[in-house]
Amino acid sequence: MHILKKLLFVIFTFTIAFFITACGYKPSSYYAKKEMEGNVFVKINVSLEDPKNSVLVKDAIIKLLIQKLDSKLVDNQSNADVIMNVTINSVSMQTLQYDTSGYNKLYRALVVLRIDYFRKDDGIRKSFNVDGEYDFSIDDGTTITETKRFDAISKASDKALDEVLSKIAVSSFR
């Protein structure tokens, strides 16, 4: 009986693997890699409100392109096959909860990024927005320090950038 269960499990596993490969399934990273094929130039429009965060966002998008898409980054726009512009559309803080004394206790940092890219070979411009949020608390009766604010915006930006890979893959079908 034990051998029969193993045999059925192996047959089931191979059947599922056959259907996945036979129907042409490819992960979203495959399509995103195809979309970002060639040399990539990343330009960030520095936010006057948050110049530090603009640098963090650029570093994070470069890390994403290199580590997950194996993109070749170039320093000169004229050498690029793909030109990507990243803009911080908005950064905001929302109060989520007050303590019994009426002080703000829990906040949410919201970051909205605009990603525009242009492939020179087909001449089509594509763009999309991604957003990220990060909830954090502060000590009773205190205000948000610059360090807490910077850290919260950084984490919200990272969450927004998590969406970039799937958005690039989806835009490859348009």
Short mmCIF file of the C-alpha atoms (twelve columns), coordinates in Angstrom:
data_MODEL
# 
_entry.id   MODEL 
# 
loop_
_atom_site.group_PDB 
_atom_site.id 
_atom_site.type_symbol 
_atom_site.label_atom_id 
_atom_site.label_alt_id 
_atom_site.label_comp_id 
_atom_site.label_asym_id 
_atom_site.label_seq_id 
_atom_site.Cartn_x 
_atom_site.Cartn_y 
_atom_site.Cartn_z 
_atom_site.pdbx_PDB_model_num 
ATOM 1   C CA . MET A 1   0.000  0.000  0.000   1 
ATOM 2   C CA . HIS A 2   2.870  2.361  0.856   1 
ATOM 3   C CA . ILE A 3   4.510  1.735  -2.547  1 
ATOM 4   C CA . LEU A 4   1.204  2.428  -4.294  1 
ATOM 5   C CA . LYS A 5   0.946  5.840  -2.584  1 
ATOM 6   C CA . LYS A 6   4.496  6.700  -3.668  1 
ATOM 7   C CA . LEU A 7   3.759  5.615  -7.221  1 
ATOM 8   C CA . LEU A 8   0.559  7.690  -7.372  1 
ATOM 9   C CA . PHE A 9   2.412  10.710 -5.959  1 
ATOM 10  C CA . VAL A 10  5.160  10.400 -8.602  1 
ATOM 11  C CA . ILE A 11  2.619  10.010 -11.407 1 
ATOM 12  C CA . PHE A 12  0.639  13.018 -10.122 1 
ATOM 13  C CA . THR A 13  3.798  15.148 -9.855  1 
ATOM 14  C CA . PHE A 14  4.941  14.293 -13.378 1 
ATOM 15  C CA . THR A 15  1.448  14.955 -14.734 1 
ATOM 16  C CA . ILE A 16  1.354  18.425 -13.175 1 
ATOM 17  C CA . ALA A 17  4.902  19.184 -14.380 1 
ATOM 18  C CA . PHE A 18  3.945  18.026 -17.891 1 
ATOM 19  C CA . PHE A 19  0.877  20.277 -18.025 1 
ATOM 20  C CA . ILE A 20  2.782  23.305 -16.744 1 
ATOM 21  C CA . THR A 21  5.571  22.897 -19.296 1 
ATOM 22  C CA . ALA A 22  3.319  21.722 -22.115 1 
ATOM 23  C CA . CYS A 23  1.043  24.746 -21.910 1 
ATOM 24  C CA . GLY A 24  4.023  27.103 -22.255 1 
ATOM 25  C CA . TYR A 25  3.978  28.546 -18.749 1 
ATOM 26  C CA . LYS A 26  6.713  31.092 -18.171 1 
ATOM 27  C CA . PRO A 27  7.235  33.108 -14.986 1 
ATOM 28  C CA . SER A 28  6.674  36.860 -15.019 1 
ATOM 29  C CA . SER A 29  10.406 37.458 -14.627 1 
ATOM 30  C CA . TYR A 30  10.904 35.884 -18.072 1 
ATOM 31  C CA . TYR A 31  8.708  38.534 -19.698 1 
ATOM 32  C CA . ALA A 32  10.224 41.324 -17.612 1 
ATOM 33  C CA . LYS A 33  13.734 40.233 -18.687 1 
ATOM 34  C CA . LYS A 34  12.650 40.314 -22.328 1 
ATOM 35  C CA . GLU A 35  11.207 43.792 -21.836 1 
ATOM 36  C CA . MET A 36  14.421 45.113 -20.207 1 
ATOM 37  C CA . GLU A 37  16.742 43.342 -22.650 1 
ATOM 38  C CA . GLY A 38  19.917 45.154 -23.666 1 
ATOM 39  C CA . ASN A 39  21.619 48.130 -22.046 1 
ATOM 40  C CA . VAL A 40  19.500 50.032 -19.516 1 
ATOM 41  C CA . PHE A 41  19.941 53.643 -18.416 1 
ATOM 42  C CA . VAL A 42  18.162 54.656 -15.199 1 
ATOM 43  C CA . LYS A 43  17.355 58.299 -14.594 1 
ATOM 44  C CA . ILE A 44  15.717 59.472 -11.410 1 
ATOM 45  C CA . ASN A 45  13.943 62.777 -11.139 1 
ATOM 46  C CA . VAL A 46  15.130 64.026 -7.768  1 
ATOM 47  C CA . SER A 47  12.334 65.131 -5.487  1 
ATOM 48  C CA . LEU A 48  13.008 68.528 -3.950  1 
ATOM 49  C CA . GLU A 49  11.026 67.452 -0.878  1 
ATOM 50  C CA . ASP A 50  13.033 64.256 -0.345  1 
ATOM 51  C CA . PRO A 51  16.395 64.254 -2.145  1 
ATOM 52  C CA . LYS A 52  17.736 61.508 0.188   1 
ATOM 53  C CA . ASN A 53  14.849 59.222 -0.657  1 
ATOM 54  C CA . SER A 54  15.314 59.823 -4.376  1 
ATOM 55  C CA . VAL A 55  18.820 58.393 -4.089  1 
ATOM 56  C CA . LEU A 56  17.500 55.398 -2.113  1 
ATOM 57  C CA . VAL A 57  14.835 54.720 -4.738  1 
ATOM 58  C CA . LYS A 58  17.415 54.843 -7.535  1 
ATOM 59  C CA . ASP A 59  19.678 52.415 -5.672  1 
ATOM 60  C CA . ALA A 60  16.762 50.063 -5.082  1 
ATOM 61  C CA . ILE A 61  15.631 50.107 -8.740  1 
ATOM 62  C CA . ILE A 62  19.206 49.471 -9.892  1 
ATOM 63  C CA . LYS A 63  19.468 46.564 -7.460  1 
ATOM 64  C CA . LEU A 64  16.194 45.149 -8.806  1 
ATOM 65  C CA . LEU A 65  17.336 45.449 -12.427 1 
ATOM 66  C CA . ILE A 66  20.689 43.817 -11.768 1 
ATOM 67  C CA . GLN A 67  19.685 41.062 -9.358  1 
ATOM 68  C CA . LYS A 68  16.317 39.984 -10.701 1 
ATOM 69  C CA . LEU A 69  16.482 40.873 -14.393 1 
ATOM 70  C CA . ASP A 70  20.220 40.577 -15.130 1 
ATOM 71  C CA . SER A 71  20.098 43.964 -16.877 1 
ATOM 72  C CA . LYS A 72  23.233 45.637 -18.140 1 
ATOM 73  C CA . LEU A 73  23.297 49.192 -16.803 1 
ATOM 74  C CA . VAL A 74  25.040 51.996 -18.675 1 
ATOM 75  C CA . ASP A 75  26.060 55.482 -17.565 1 
ATOM 76  C CA . ASN A 76  25.278 57.191 -20.845 1 
ATOM 77  C CA . GLN A 77  21.761 57.556 -22.229 1 
ATOM 78  C CA . SER A 78  22.987 57.351 -25.836 1 
ATOM 79  C CA . ASN A 79  24.389 53.828 -25.223 1 
ATOM 80  C CA . ALA A 80  21.114 52.522 -23.806 1 
ATOM 81  C CA . ASP A 81  18.564 50.279 -25.460 1 
ATOM 82  C CA . VAL A 82  16.075 51.005 -22.677 1 
ATOM 83  C CA . ILE A 83  15.755 54.354 -20.914 1 
ATOM 84  C CA . MET A 84  13.939 54.232 -17.582 1 
ATOM 85  C CA . ASN A 85  12.766 57.339 -15.721 1 
ATOM 86  C CA . VAL A 86  11.759 57.010 -12.084 1 
ATOM 87  C CA . THR A 87  9.859  59.800 -10.332 1 
ATOM 88  C CA . ILE A 88  8.600  60.041 -6.774  1 
ATOM 89  C CA . ASN A 89  5.043  61.243 -7.406  1 
ATOM 90  C CA . SER A 90  4.099  61.697 -3.791  1 
ATOM 91  C CA . VAL A 91  5.187  61.026 -0.253  1 
ATOM 92  C CA . SER A 92  2.714  61.398 2.577   1 
ATOM 93  C CA . MET A 93  2.136  60.486 6.193   1 
ATOM 94  C CA . GLN A 94  -1.247 59.512 7.578   1 
ATOM 95  C CA . THR A 95  -2.230 59.221 11.207  1 
ATOM 96  C CA . LEU A 96  -3.818 55.853 11.883  1 
ATOM 97  C CA . GLN A 97  -4.311 55.835 15.650  1 
ATOM 98  C CA . TYR A 98  -4.297 58.164 18.642  1 
ATOM 99  C CA . ASP A 99  -3.506 57.262 22.229  1 
ATOM 100 C CA . THR A 100 -5.836 58.004 25.177  1 
ATOM 101 C CA . SER A 101 -4.281 61.468 25.610  1 
ATOM 102 C CA . GLY A 102 -5.025 62.399 22.002  1 
ATOM 103 C CA . TYR A 103 -1.450 62.131 20.713  1 
ATOM 104 C CA . ASN A 104 -0.679 60.491 17.398  1 
ATOM 105 C CA . LYS A 105 0.581  56.990 18.029  1 
ATOM 106 C CA . LEU A 106 0.500  55.055 14.759  1 
ATOM 107 C CA . TYR A 107 1.384  56.406 11.325  1 
ATOM 108 C CA . ARG A 108 1.440  55.167 7.749   1 
ATOM 109 C CA . ALA A 109 3.990  56.340 5.204   1 
ATOM 110 C CA . LEU A 110 2.670  56.282 1.622   1 
ATOM 111 C CA . VAL A 111 4.934  56.525 -1.415  1 
ATOM 112 C CA . VAL A 112 3.774  56.623 -5.036  1 
ATOM 113 C CA . LEU A 113 6.375  56.142 -7.769  1 
ATOM 114 C CA . ARG A 114 6.001  56.748 -11.482 1 
ATOM 115 C CA . ILE A 115 8.022  54.488 -13.775 1 
ATOM 116 C CA . ASP A 116 8.383  55.458 -17.438 1 
ATOM 117 C CA . TYR A 117 10.520 53.538 -19.868 1 
ATOM 118 C CA . PHE A 118 11.292 53.722 -23.539 1 
ATOM 119 C CA . ARG A 119 12.647 50.923 -25.715 1 
ATOM 120 C CA . LYS A 120 14.621 52.326 -28.625 1 
ATOM 121 C CA . ASP A 121 14.106 49.273 -30.846 1 
ATOM 122 C CA . ASP A 122 10.302 49.508 -31.008 1 
ATOM 123 C CA . GLY A 123 9.951  53.213 -30.109 1 
ATOM 124 C CA . ILE A 124 7.106  52.627 -27.673 1 
ATOM 125 C CA . ARG A 125 6.921  54.451 -24.356 1 
ATOM 126 C CA . LYS A 126 5.342  52.650 -21.436 1 
ATOM 127 C CA . SER A 127 4.547  53.921 -17.971 1 
ATOM 128 C CA . PHE A 128 2.865  52.872 -14.771 1 
ATOM 129 C CA . ASN A 129 2.532  53.865 -11.130 1 
ATOM 130 C CA . VAL A 130 3.436  51.734 -8.139  1 
ATOM 131 C CA . ASP A 131 2.737  52.483 -4.516  1 
ATOM 132 C CA . GLY A 132 3.939  51.244 -1.189  1 
ATOM 133 C CA . GLU A 133 2.970  51.806 2.397   1 
ATOM 134 C CA . TYR A 134 4.632  51.213 5.729   1 
ATOM 135 C CA . ASP A 135 2.978  51.432 9.156   1 
ATOM 136 C CA . PHE A 136 5.032  52.482 12.171  1 
ATOM 137 C CA . SER A 137 4.517  53.702 15.711  1 
ATOM 138 C CA . ILE A 138 6.201  56.370 17.787  1 
ATOM 139 C CA . ASP A 139 6.620  56.833 21.524  1 
ATOM 140 C CA . ASP A 140 3.789  58.447 23.474  1 
ATOM 141 C CA . GLY A 141 3.634  62.214 23.191  1 
ATOM 142 C CA . THR A 142 6.490  62.566 20.713  1 
ATOM 143 C CA . THR A 143 6.613  63.708 17.122  1 
ATOM 144 C CA . ILE A 144 8.055  61.911 14.125  1 
ATOM 145 C CA . THR A 145 11.815 62.341 14.064  1 
ATOM 146 C CA . GLU A 146 13.631 62.865 10.782  1 
ATOM 147 C CA . THR A 147 15.261 59.454 11.195  1 
ATOM 148 C CA . LYS A 148 11.900 57.701 11.704  1 
ATOM 149 C CA . ARG A 149 10.407 59.552 8.742   1 
ATOM 150 C CA . PHE A 150 13.355 58.696 6.485   1 
ATOM 151 C CA . ASP A 151 13.256 55.039 7.532   1 
ATOM 152 C CA . ALA A 152 9.486  54.795 6.994   1 
ATOM 153 C CA . ILE A 153 9.666  56.380 3.539   1 
ATOM 154 C CA . SER A 154 12.550 54.088 2.633   1 
ATOM 155 C CA . LYS A 155 10.579 50.981 3.629   1 
ATOM 156 C CA . ALA A 156 7.449  52.192 1.823   1 
ATOM 157 C CA . SER A 157 9.561  52.794 -1.305  1 
ATOM 158 C CA . ASP A 158 10.947 49.261 -1.094  1 
ATOM 159 C CA . LYS A 159 7.405  47.903 -0.943  1 
ATOM 160 C CA . ALA A 160 6.456  49.988 -3.982  1 
ATOM 161 C CA . LEU A 161 9.437  48.648 -5.901  1 
ATOM 162 C CA . ASP A 162 8.316  45.082 -5.185  1 
ATOM 163 C CA . GLU A 163 5.539  45.715 -7.717  1 
ATOM 164 C CA . VAL A 164 7.835  46.949 -10.481 1 
ATOM 165 C CA . LEU A 165 8.829  43.501 -11.743 1 
ATOM 166 C CA . SER A 166 5.238  42.349 -12.256 1 
ATOM 167 C CA . LYS A 167 4.192  45.686 -13.790 1 
ATOM 168 C CA . ILE A 168 7.030  45.461 -16.332 1 
ATOM 169 C CA . ALA A 169 5.995  41.899 -17.194 1 
ATOM 170 C CA . VAL A 170 2.365  42.949 -17.653 1 
ATOM 171 C CA . SER A 171 3.293  45.962 -19.767 1 
ATOM 172 C CA . SER A 172 5.273  43.685 -22.088 1 
ATOM 173 C CA . PHE A 173 1.950  42.392 -23.423 1 
ATOM 174 C CA . ARG A 174 0.713  45.843 -24.492 1 
# 
